[in-house]
Amino acid sequence: MLRAMRTEMKPEPTAAASATARWRAGLLAALLGTVGLGVWLRWALAGAVDLPVPFGHLRHAHSHLGYYGLLFPLAWLGWKAAGAAIPGRRSLSLYAASTAAAFGGFALAGYGPVAIAASTVIAAIWLYSVAPLVRRMARVHDPLGAVPLGLVASLACVPPIALNLRSDPALAAGFVSTFLSGLLFVVIIPSTLAARRISPGPWPLLLVSGGLGAAALGVAPSLPARAGLVVYAGLLLVPAFARRLAPHARYAWLPVTAGLLAMAVGLLPNTRPIALGAIHFLILGPILATLAPLWMRRPPPPCMWWFGHGLWGAMSAALVVQAFIADRWTWTAAALGGTGTALWWLWAVIRWGRSDRP
């Protein structure tokens, strides 16, 4: 009887708490799904496994799941921590369903009707979600002020991609690089910094330099665009020395700054392997490490973080080396680093990532 009374007195979880728990569960599932599929692709490139569907389809599924299922939910988490509104339960449910549909569509048919339709819904939710951030543009040192215009500018690359995909594949590829870089530079990174109350300077400077940097890495590698990339790289020194962050998270920003500077001045060529190495390290290292206290029950201890940075740093370095030495051992090294990275995140999610609080 006493046990029954205790059960009756135990408070039921609120709808908001349940929605938050589902949101975080979806985020963790997207993280593990993205890194798991990435490892599979790495071993396929190394010639160790076969794929049941075309490689390009799974590559698109991997990258889109990372952006749709992981990066944007992380951005919303950053907005919430900064005191900004995020999409409600219904919008998030529609977003989750669209992300799952897009993932399946890309995996089975590449840029087919299902993937395109689901991606259109996702883009619409993105645009809808940034509307409350417009008022943050009045705060000149708020990184979230850059997000509304940054998202619109990034999505403006989509029509040129579609128009030139078959007639001019090289131009379409340039717009793809600018689109992906723009989302990182002027949407995801500002959201990450805002979550931890870190301002790298006036948001118009962040927006303009990030936009130019995205153009330099894609469709317009001109001298002014490269100068913008230099400025943007300099702004990322702010989180590298921000006392709000743990040392492992601070120092993880330094290789990003160094890599962007090297690409801006031509010390590193702007090739696909180098871009892939940079993107993988940026997402797995600084972004996830900076936001970890917000979405993990309790973040891993510093020694584990340093070990993790070493794992995805090794994978990223192997990808960069492929720009100069495209040999079987470089593919294998990237696959080994990716496997270690996937196992690290699996362990981290099981050991530290599950949240028992809203």
Coordinates of C-alpha atoms in Angstrom, one line a residue:
M1 CA 0.0 0.0 0.0
L2 CA 2.8 2.3 0.9
R3 CA 4.4 1.6 -2.5
A4 CA 1.1 2.4 -4.2
M5 CA 0.8 5.7 -2.4
R6 CA 4.4 6.7 -3.4
T7 CA 3.5 5.8 -7.0
E8 CA 0.4 8.0 -6.9
M9 CA 2.4 10.9 -5.3
K10 CA 5.1 10.7 -7.9
P11 CA 4.7 13.7 -10.3
E12 CA 3.9 12.8 -13.9
P13 CA 6.2 14.2 -16.5
T14 CA 4.9 17.3 -18.2
A15 CA 4.3 17.5 -21.9
A16 CA 7.2 20.0 -22.3
A17 CA 9.6 17.6 -20.4
S18 CA 8.5 14.7 -22.6
A19 CA 8.9 16.7 -25.7
T20 CA 12.4 17.8 -24.6
A21 CA 13.4 14.2 -23.8
R22 CA 12.2 13.1 -27.3
W23 CA 14.1 16.0 -28.9
R24 CA 17.3 15.0 -27.1
A25 CA 16.8 11.4 -27.9
G26 CA 16.4 12.3 -31.6
L27 CA 19.5 14.4 -31.5
L28 CA 21.6 11.5 -30.0
A29 CA 20.1 9.1 -32.6
A30 CA 21.1 11.5 -35.4
L31 CA 24.6 11.8 -34.0
L32 CA 25.1 8.1 -33.8
G33 CA 23.4 7.5 -37.1
T34 CA 25.6 10.1 -38.8
V35 CA 28.9 8.9 -37.4
G36 CA 27.9 5.2 -37.9
L37 CA 27.1 5.7 -41.6
G38 CA 30.2 7.8 -42.0
V39 CA 32.4 4.9 -40.7
W40 CA 30.6 2.5 -43.1
L41 CA 31.4 4.9 -46.0
R42 CA 35.0 5.2 -44.9
W43 CA 35.6 1.5 -44.9
A44 CA 33.9 1.2 -48.3
L45 CA 36.3 3.8 -49.7
A46 CA 39.1 1.7 -48.2
G47 CA 37.8 -1.3 -50.1
A48 CA 37.0 -3.3 -47.0
V49 CA 33.2 -3.5 -47.3
D50 CA 30.6 -3.4 -50.0
L51 CA 27.6 -1.1 -50.2
P52 CA 24.0 -2.3 -51.1
V53 CA 23.2 1.0 -52.8
P54 CA 25.2 3.5 -54.8
F55 CA 27.9 5.3 -52.7
G56 CA 26.7 8.7 -53.7
H57 CA 23.2 8.0 -52.3
L58 CA 24.6 7.0 -48.9
R59 CA 27.1 10.0 -49.0
H60 CA 24.1 12.4 -49.5
A61 CA 22.2 10.6 -46.7
H62 CA 25.2 10.9 -44.3
S63 CA 25.8 14.6 -45.0
H64 CA 22.1 15.6 -44.9
L65 CA 21.4 13.7 -41.7
G66 CA 24.3 15.5 -40.1
Y67 CA 23.0 18.9 -41.1
Y68 CA 19.2 18.2 -40.7
G69 CA 19.2 15.9 -37.7
L70 CA 22.3 17.1 -35.8
L71 CA 23.5 20.6 -36.6
F72 CA 20.2 22.4 -36.7
P73 CA 18.7 20.8 -33.6
L74 CA 22.0 21.8 -31.9
A75 CA 21.5 25.3 -33.2
W76 CA 18.0 25.4 -31.7
L77 CA 19.5 24.2 -28.4
G78 CA 21.9 27.1 -28.6
W79 CA 19.0 29.5 -29.2
K80 CA 17.1 28.2 -26.2
A81 CA 20.1 28.5 -24.0
A82 CA 20.5 32.1 -25.1
G83 CA 16.9 32.9 -24.3
A84 CA 15.5 32.8 -27.8
A85 CA 12.3 31.0 -28.9
I86 CA 12.6 27.7 -30.7
P87 CA 10.0 25.7 -32.7
G88 CA 7.2 24.2 -30.8
R89 CA 6.3 20.5 -30.4
R90 CA 4.3 20.2 -33.6
S91 CA 6.9 21.9 -35.7
L92 CA 9.6 19.7 -34.2
S93 CA 7.5 16.6 -34.8
L94 CA 7.0 17.6 -38.5
Y95 CA 10.8 18.4 -38.6
A96 CA 11.7 14.9 -37.3
A97 CA 9.4 13.2 -39.7
S98 CA 10.8 15.2 -42.6
T99 CA 14.3 14.5 -41.6
A100 CA 13.6 10.8 -41.5
A101 CA 11.9 10.9 -44.9
A102 CA 14.8 12.9 -46.4
F103 CA 17.4 10.4 -45.0
G104 CA 15.5 7.5 -46.4
G105 CA 15.0 9.3 -49.7
F106 CA 18.6 10.2 -50.1
A107 CA 19.8 6.7 -49.1
L108 CA 17.5 4.9 -51.6
A109 CA 17.3 7.3 -54.5
G110 CA 19.7 10.2 -54.1
Y111 CA 18.2 13.6 -55.2
G112 CA 14.8 12.0 -55.9
P113 CA 11.3 13.3 -55.3
V114 CA 11.1 12.1 -51.7
A115 CA 14.4 13.7 -50.7
I116 CA 13.6 17.0 -52.5
A117 CA 10.1 17.2 -51.0
A118 CA 11.3 16.5 -47.5
S119 CA 14.2 19.0 -47.8
T120 CA 11.8 21.7 -49.0
V121 CA 9.7 21.2 -45.8
I122 CA 12.9 21.3 -43.7
A123 CA 14.0 24.5 -45.3
A124 CA 10.6 26.0 -44.7
I125 CA 10.8 25.1 -41.0
W126 CA 14.3 26.6 -40.8
L127 CA 12.9 29.9 -42.2
Y128 CA 10.0 29.8 -39.9
S129 CA 12.2 29.2 -36.9
V130 CA 14.4 32.2 -37.4
A131 CA 11.6 34.7 -37.4
P132 CA 11.8 35.3 -33.6
L133 CA 15.5 36.0 -34.0
V134 CA 14.9 39.1 -36.1
R135 CA 14.5 41.2 -32.9
R136 CA 17.9 40.0 -31.8
M137 CA 19.4 42.0 -34.7
A138 CA 19.0 45.1 -32.5
R139 CA 21.7 43.8 -30.2
V140 CA 24.8 44.4 -32.2
H141 CA 27.0 42.1 -30.1
D142 CA 24.6 39.2 -30.1
P143 CA 25.8 36.5 -32.4
L144 CA 22.2 35.4 -33.0
G145 CA 21.7 38.7 -34.9
A146 CA 23.6 37.2 -37.8
V147 CA 21.4 34.1 -38.1
P148 CA 18.3 35.3 -39.9
L149 CA 20.1 37.0 -42.8
G150 CA 22.8 34.2 -42.7
L151 CA 20.2 31.5 -43.2
V152 CA 18.4 33.4 -46.0
A153 CA 21.7 34.0 -47.8
S154 CA 22.7 30.4 -47.5
L155 CA 19.4 29.1 -48.8
A156 CA 19.8 31.5 -51.7
C157 CA 22.4 29.1 -53.0
V158 CA 19.9 26.3 -53.5
P159 CA 18.3 27.5 -56.7
P160 CA 21.6 28.0 -58.5
I161 CA 22.6 24.4 -57.4
A162 CA 19.4 23.0 -58.9
L163 CA 19.7 25.1 -62.2
N164 CA 23.3 24.1 -62.8
L165 CA 23.5 20.6 -61.5
R166 CA 23.4 19.1 -65.0
S167 CA 24.4 21.9 -67.3
D168 CA 27.4 23.1 -65.2
P169 CA 28.4 20.6 -62.5
A170 CA 31.5 22.5 -61.5
L171 CA 29.5 25.7 -60.8
A172 CA 26.8 23.7 -58.9
A173 CA 29.6 22.2 -56.8
G174 CA 30.8 25.6 -56.0
F175 CA 27.4 26.7 -54.8
V176 CA 27.1 23.5 -52.7
S177 CA 30.4 24.4 -51.0
T178 CA 29.2 27.9 -50.3
F179 CA 25.8 26.7 -49.1
L180 CA 27.3 24.2 -46.6
S181 CA 30.1 26.6 -45.5
G182 CA 27.5 29.4 -45.1
L183 CA 25.3 27.3 -42.8
L184 CA 28.3 26.6 -40.6
F185 CA 29.8 30.1 -40.6
V186 CA 26.7 32.3 -40.2
V187 CA 24.1 30.0 -38.7
I188 CA 25.6 27.1 -36.7
I189 CA 28.7 28.7 -35.3
P190 CA 26.9 31.9 -34.2
S191 CA 24.3 29.8 -32.5
T192 CA 27.0 27.8 -30.7
L193 CA 28.7 30.9 -29.4
A194 CA 25.5 32.5 -28.3
A195 CA 24.6 29.4 -26.3
R196 CA 27.7 30.0 -24.1
R197 CA 27.3 33.8 -24.1
I198 CA 30.4 34.3 -26.2
S199 CA 30.4 37.3 -28.6
P200 CA 33.2 37.4 -31.2
G201 CA 32.3 41.0 -32.1
P202 CA 29.5 42.9 -33.8
W203 CA 27.2 40.5 -35.6
P204 CA 27.3 42.4 -38.9
L205 CA 31.1 41.8 -39.0
L206 CA 30.5 38.1 -38.3
L207 CA 27.8 37.9 -41.0
V208 CA 29.8 39.7 -43.7
S209 CA 33.1 38.0 -43.0
G210 CA 31.4 34.6 -42.7
G211 CA 29.5 35.1 -45.9
L212 CA 32.6 36.2 -47.8
G213 CA 34.5 33.2 -46.3
A214 CA 31.8 30.8 -47.5
A215 CA 32.1 32.4 -51.0
A216 CA 35.9 32.0 -50.9
L217 CA 35.5 28.3 -50.1
G218 CA 33.0 27.8 -52.9
V219 CA 31.6 29.8 -55.8
A220 CA 33.8 32.9 -55.6
P221 CA 37.4 32.3 -54.4
S222 CA 38.3 36.0 -55.1
L223 CA 40.7 38.2 -53.2
P224 CA 38.0 40.1 -51.3
A225 CA 36.3 36.8 -50.3
R226 CA 39.6 35.4 -49.1
A227 CA 40.1 38.6 -47.0
G228 CA 36.8 38.0 -45.5
L229 CA 37.8 34.4 -44.6
V230 CA 40.9 35.8 -42.9
V231 CA 38.8 38.2 -40.8
Y232 CA 36.3 35.4 -39.9
A233 CA 39.2 33.1 -38.9
G234 CA 40.4 35.9 -36.6
L235 CA 37.0 36.2 -35.0
L236 CA 37.1 32.5 -34.0
L237 CA 40.1 33.3 -31.8
V238 CA 37.6 34.7 -29.3
P239 CA 36.1 31.3 -28.3
A240 CA 39.7 29.9 -28.3
F241 CA 40.4 32.2 -25.4
A242 CA 37.0 32.3 -23.8
R243 CA 37.1 31.5 -20.1
R244 CA 33.5 30.3 -20.2
L245 CA 34.7 27.1 -22.0
A246 CA 36.7 24.2 -20.7
P247 CA 40.3 24.2 -21.9
H248 CA 39.7 21.2 -24.3
A249 CA 36.8 23.1 -25.9
R250 CA 38.8 26.4 -26.1
Y251 CA 41.8 24.8 -27.7
A252 CA 39.8 22.8 -30.2
W253 CA 38.9 26.1 -31.9
L254 CA 42.6 26.9 -32.6
P255 CA 43.1 24.3 -35.4
V256 CA 39.9 25.6 -37.0
T257 CA 41.3 29.1 -37.0
A258 CA 44.7 27.9 -38.3
G259 CA 43.1 25.8 -41.1
L260 CA 40.9 28.6 -42.3
L261 CA 43.8 31.0 -42.4
A262 CA 45.9 28.5 -44.3
M263 CA 43.2 28.1 -46.9
A264 CA 42.6 31.8 -47.1
V265 CA 46.2 32.6 -47.9
G266 CA 46.8 29.6 -50.1
L267 CA 49.0 27.5 -47.9
L268 CA 46.4 24.8 -48.1
P269 CA 44.5 24.2 -51.4
N270 CA 40.8 24.4 -51.4
T271 CA 40.1 20.8 -52.4
R272 CA 37.4 18.4 -51.4
P273 CA 39.6 16.2 -49.0
I274 CA 40.8 19.3 -47.1
A275 CA 37.2 20.7 -46.9
L276 CA 36.0 17.4 -45.6
G277 CA 38.7 17.1 -43.0
A278 CA 38.0 20.7 -41.8
I279 CA 34.2 20.2 -41.6
H280 CA 34.5 16.9 -39.8
F281 CA 36.8 18.3 -37.2
L282 CA 34.8 21.5 -36.7
I283 CA 31.6 19.6 -36.1
L284 CA 32.9 16.7 -34.0
G285 CA 35.3 18.8 -32.0
P286 CA 34.6 22.5 -31.3
I287 CA 30.9 22.6 -31.9
L288 CA 29.9 19.5 -30.1
A289 CA 32.4 20.1 -27.3
T290 CA 31.2 23.7 -26.8
L291 CA 27.6 22.7 -26.6
A292 CA 28.1 19.5 -24.7
P293 CA 27.1 20.9 -21.3
L294 CA 23.8 21.8 -22.7
W295 CA 22.7 18.4 -24.2
M296 CA 24.7 15.8 -22.2
R297 CA 23.6 14.7 -18.7
R298 CA 27.1 15.3 -17.6
P299 CA 29.9 15.9 -20.1
P300 CA 32.8 13.4 -20.2
P301 CA 35.8 14.2 -18.1
P302 CA 38.6 16.3 -19.7
C303 CA 40.9 13.4 -20.2
M304 CA 38.2 11.7 -22.3
W305 CA 37.6 14.8 -24.3
W306 CA 41.4 15.1 -25.1
F307 CA 41.3 11.5 -26.3
G308 CA 38.3 12.2 -28.4
H309 CA 39.9 15.3 -30.0
G310 CA 42.8 13.1 -30.9
L311 CA 40.6 10.5 -32.6
W312 CA 38.6 12.8 -34.8
G313 CA 41.7 14.9 -35.3
A314 CA 43.5 11.9 -36.6
M315 CA 40.6 11.1 -39.0
S316 CA 40.5 14.7 -40.2
A317 CA 44.3 14.7 -40.7
A318 CA 44.0 11.6 -42.8
L319 CA 41.3 13.2 -44.9
V320 CA 43.5 16.3 -45.4
V321 CA 46.5 14.1 -46.4
Q322 CA 44.4 12.6 -49.2
A323 CA 44.6 15.9 -51.0
F324 CA 48.3 15.2 -51.5
I325 CA 48.6 11.4 -51.2
A326 CA 45.5 9.5 -52.4
D327 CA 46.6 6.0 -51.5
R328 CA 45.0 2.9 -49.9
W329 CA 46.8 3.6 -46.6
T330 CA 45.3 7.1 -46.3
W331 CA 41.8 5.7 -46.9
T332 CA 42.5 3.0 -44.2
A333 CA 43.8 5.6 -41.8
A334 CA 40.7 7.7 -42.2
A335 CA 38.5 4.7 -41.7
L336 CA 40.4 3.7 -38.5
G337 CA 40.1 7.2 -37.2
G338 CA 36.4 7.3 -38.0
T339 CA 35.9 4.0 -36.3
G340 CA 37.6 5.3 -33.1
T341 CA 35.5 8.4 -33.4
A342 CA 32.2 6.5 -33.7
L343 CA 33.1 4.2 -30.8
W344 CA 34.0 7.2 -28.7
W345 CA 30.7 8.9 -29.3
L346 CA 28.8 5.7 -28.7
W347 CA 30.5 5.3 -25.4
A348 CA 29.9 8.9 -24.5
V349 CA 26.2 8.8 -25.3
I350 CA 25.7 5.6 -23.3
R351 CA 27.9 6.7 -20.4
W352 CA 27.2 10.4 -20.2
G353 CA 24.8 11.5 -22.9
R354 CA 21.4 10.2 -21.7
S355 CA 19.5 12.9 -20.0
D356 CA 17.2 12.2 -17.1
R357 CA 16.1 15.8 -16.8
P358 CA 14.3 18.2 -19.2

